[in-house]
């Protein structure tokens, strides 16, 4: 029987990971609701206004990029539309160098990294 892959430790780890993910989703929901209560539904960058109909495009940005820093007075939050939010993180990643973990979780679905960007060069025959 092969060791590792299906051992009890792996299953335990799976459960811990699933639990952590659930906790962070729960936490995200909570601070988003709080931020939407505190702040007007306007993007802090482009000043676009939001209503219930398009509220899902309004996201909560953490000013210090630390998702664990959620003071109840909202001082670390900023409401940004998904476009401005993406820009904000792209800028941050640029200035901070390669640190993909900084933005993970909050903007997981907006990754712009293209693993095939260099494929053309790799396939180019060396002459
Ligand atoms: Zn915006
Ligand atoms: Zn953010």
Short mmCIF file of C-alpha atoms and ligand atoms in Angstrom, two decimals:
data_model
loop_
_atom_site.label_atom_id
_atom_site.label_comp_id
_atom_site.label_asym_id
_atom_site.label_seq_id
_atom_site.Cartn_x
_atom_site.Cartn_y
_atom_site.Cartn_z
CA UNK A 1 0.00 0.00 0.00
CA UNK A 2 1.51 3.31 -0.99
CA UNK A 3 2.32 5.66 1.82
CA UNK A 4 1.16 9.25 2.09
CA UNK A 5 -1.56 9.81 -0.47
CA UNK A 6 -4.44 8.15 1.32
CA UNK A 7 -3.12 8.09 4.87
CA UNK A 8 -5.18 9.48 7.73
CA UNK A 9 -3.01 12.59 7.94
CA UNK A 10 -3.94 13.63 4.43
CA UNK A 11 -7.62 13.29 5.18
CA UNK A 12 -7.19 15.32 8.30
CA UNK A 13 -5.38 17.99 6.34
CA UNK A 14 -8.17 18.03 3.76
CA UNK A 15 -10.65 18.66 6.50
CA UNK A 16 -8.56 21.45 7.98
CA UNK A 17 -8.20 23.10 4.59
CA UNK A 18 -11.93 22.81 3.92
CA UNK A 19 -12.68 24.25 7.30
CA UNK A 20 -10.28 27.15 6.85
CA UNK A 21 -11.85 27.91 3.50
CA UNK A 22 -15.32 27.85 5.00
CA UNK A 23 -14.19 30.13 7.81
CA UNK A 24 -12.68 32.64 5.42
CA UNK A 25 -15.82 32.63 3.29
CA UNK A 26 -17.85 33.22 6.40
CA UNK A 27 -15.55 36.00 7.51
CA UNK A 28 -15.59 37.60 4.08
CA UNK A 29 -19.36 37.63 4.05
CA UNK A 30 -19.41 39.24 7.44
CA UNK A 31 -16.97 42.04 6.78
CA UNK A 32 -18.52 42.74 3.40
CA UNK A 33 -21.91 43.17 5.02
CA UNK A 34 -20.42 45.42 7.66
CA UNK A 35 -18.57 47.52 5.12
CA UNK A 36 -21.72 47.90 3.03
CA UNK A 37 -23.50 49.13 6.13
CA UNK A 38 -20.84 51.68 7.00
CA UNK A 39 -20.00 53.08 3.58
CA UNK A 40 -22.11 54.48 0.74
CA UNK A 41 -22.31 52.10 -2.22
CA UNK A 42 -19.86 53.98 -4.35
CA UNK A 43 -16.55 52.85 -5.81
CA UNK A 44 -13.77 54.71 -4.04
CA UNK A 45 -11.82 55.10 -7.29
CA UNK A 46 -14.13 55.68 -10.22
CA UNK A 47 -17.08 56.95 -8.13
CA UNK A 48 -19.48 54.61 -9.83
CA UNK A 49 -22.65 54.19 -7.81
CA UNK A 50 -24.20 50.85 -7.01
CA UNK A 51 -27.66 49.58 -6.22
CA UNK A 52 -28.94 46.24 -5.04
CA UNK A 53 -29.19 45.18 -8.68
CA UNK A 54 -25.44 45.35 -9.32
CA UNK A 55 -24.11 45.26 -5.79
CA UNK A 56 -22.24 42.04 -6.45
CA UNK A 57 -19.78 44.09 -8.52
CA UNK A 58 -18.88 46.19 -5.51
CA UNK A 59 -16.12 44.56 -3.47
CA UNK A 60 -14.41 45.25 -0.19
CA UNK A 61 -10.74 46.11 -0.47
CA UNK A 62 -8.36 45.99 2.48
CA UNK A 63 -6.27 49.13 2.51
CA UNK A 64 -3.26 47.37 4.05
CA UNK A 65 -3.95 44.20 2.00
CA UNK A 66 -4.26 42.21 5.20
CA UNK A 67 -7.55 40.32 5.11
CA UNK A 68 -7.24 39.50 8.80
CA UNK A 69 -7.22 43.15 9.73
CA UNK A 70 -10.93 43.94 10.00
CA UNK A 71 -11.46 46.72 12.55
CA UNK A 72 -15.18 47.19 13.26
CA UNK A 73 -15.00 50.90 12.45
CA UNK A 74 -14.17 49.99 8.84
CA UNK A 75 -10.92 51.95 8.76
CA UNK A 76 -9.14 49.22 6.82
CA UNK A 77 -11.90 48.79 4.25
CA UNK A 78 -12.55 50.53 1.02
CA UNK A 79 -15.41 49.79 -1.36
CA UNK A 80 -14.16 49.35 -4.89
CA UNK A 81 -15.83 48.10 -8.04
CA UNK A 82 -14.33 44.86 -9.34
CA UNK A 83 -12.37 46.70 -12.04
CA UNK A 84 -10.77 49.26 -9.77
CA UNK A 85 -10.19 46.55 -7.21
CA UNK A 86 -8.29 44.50 -9.74
CA UNK A 87 -6.21 47.52 -10.71
CA UNK A 88 -5.44 48.21 -7.09
CA UNK A 89 -4.12 44.70 -6.61
CA UNK A 90 -2.20 44.70 -9.86
CA UNK A 91 -0.45 47.86 -8.70
CA UNK A 92 0.23 46.38 -5.30
CA UNK A 93 1.68 43.19 -6.78
CA UNK A 94 3.87 45.26 -9.06
CA UNK A 95 5.26 47.32 -6.22
CA UNK A 96 5.63 44.34 -3.90
CA UNK A 97 7.25 42.11 -6.48
CA UNK A 98 6.08 38.55 -6.93
CA UNK A 99 3.91 37.78 -3.98
CA UNK A 100 0.84 35.92 -5.21
CA UNK A 101 -0.29 35.01 -1.72
CA UNK A 102 -0.99 38.64 -0.88
CA UNK A 103 -4.01 38.80 -3.14
CA UNK A 104 -5.18 35.24 -3.02
CA UNK A 105 -8.56 34.65 -1.55
CA UNK A 106 -9.86 38.11 -2.03
CA UNK A 107 -9.50 38.16 -5.79
CA UNK A 108 -8.96 34.52 -6.60
CA UNK A 109 -11.05 34.63 -9.75
CA UNK A 110 -9.25 37.55 -11.35
CA UNK A 111 -5.78 36.08 -11.70
CA UNK A 112 -4.14 37.41 -14.84
CA UNK A 113 -1.16 35.12 -14.90
CA UNK A 114 -0.93 33.31 -18.22
CA UNK A 115 1.06 30.07 -17.97
CA UNK A 116 1.30 29.94 -21.75
CA UNK A 117 2.72 33.40 -22.19
CA UNK A 118 6.15 32.03 -23.03
CA UNK A 119 4.94 29.03 -24.95
CA UNK A 120 5.62 30.63 -28.32
CA UNK A 121 9.19 31.30 -27.37
CA UNK A 122 9.62 27.81 -26.02
CA UNK A 123 8.31 26.27 -29.22
CA UNK A 124 10.45 28.44 -31.43
CA UNK A 125 13.06 26.23 -33.07
CA UNK A 126 16.58 27.10 -32.06
CA UNK A 127 18.63 27.81 -35.16
ZN1 LIG B 1 -14.37 51.60 -9.78
ZN1 LIG B 2 -8.32 44.25 -2.19
#
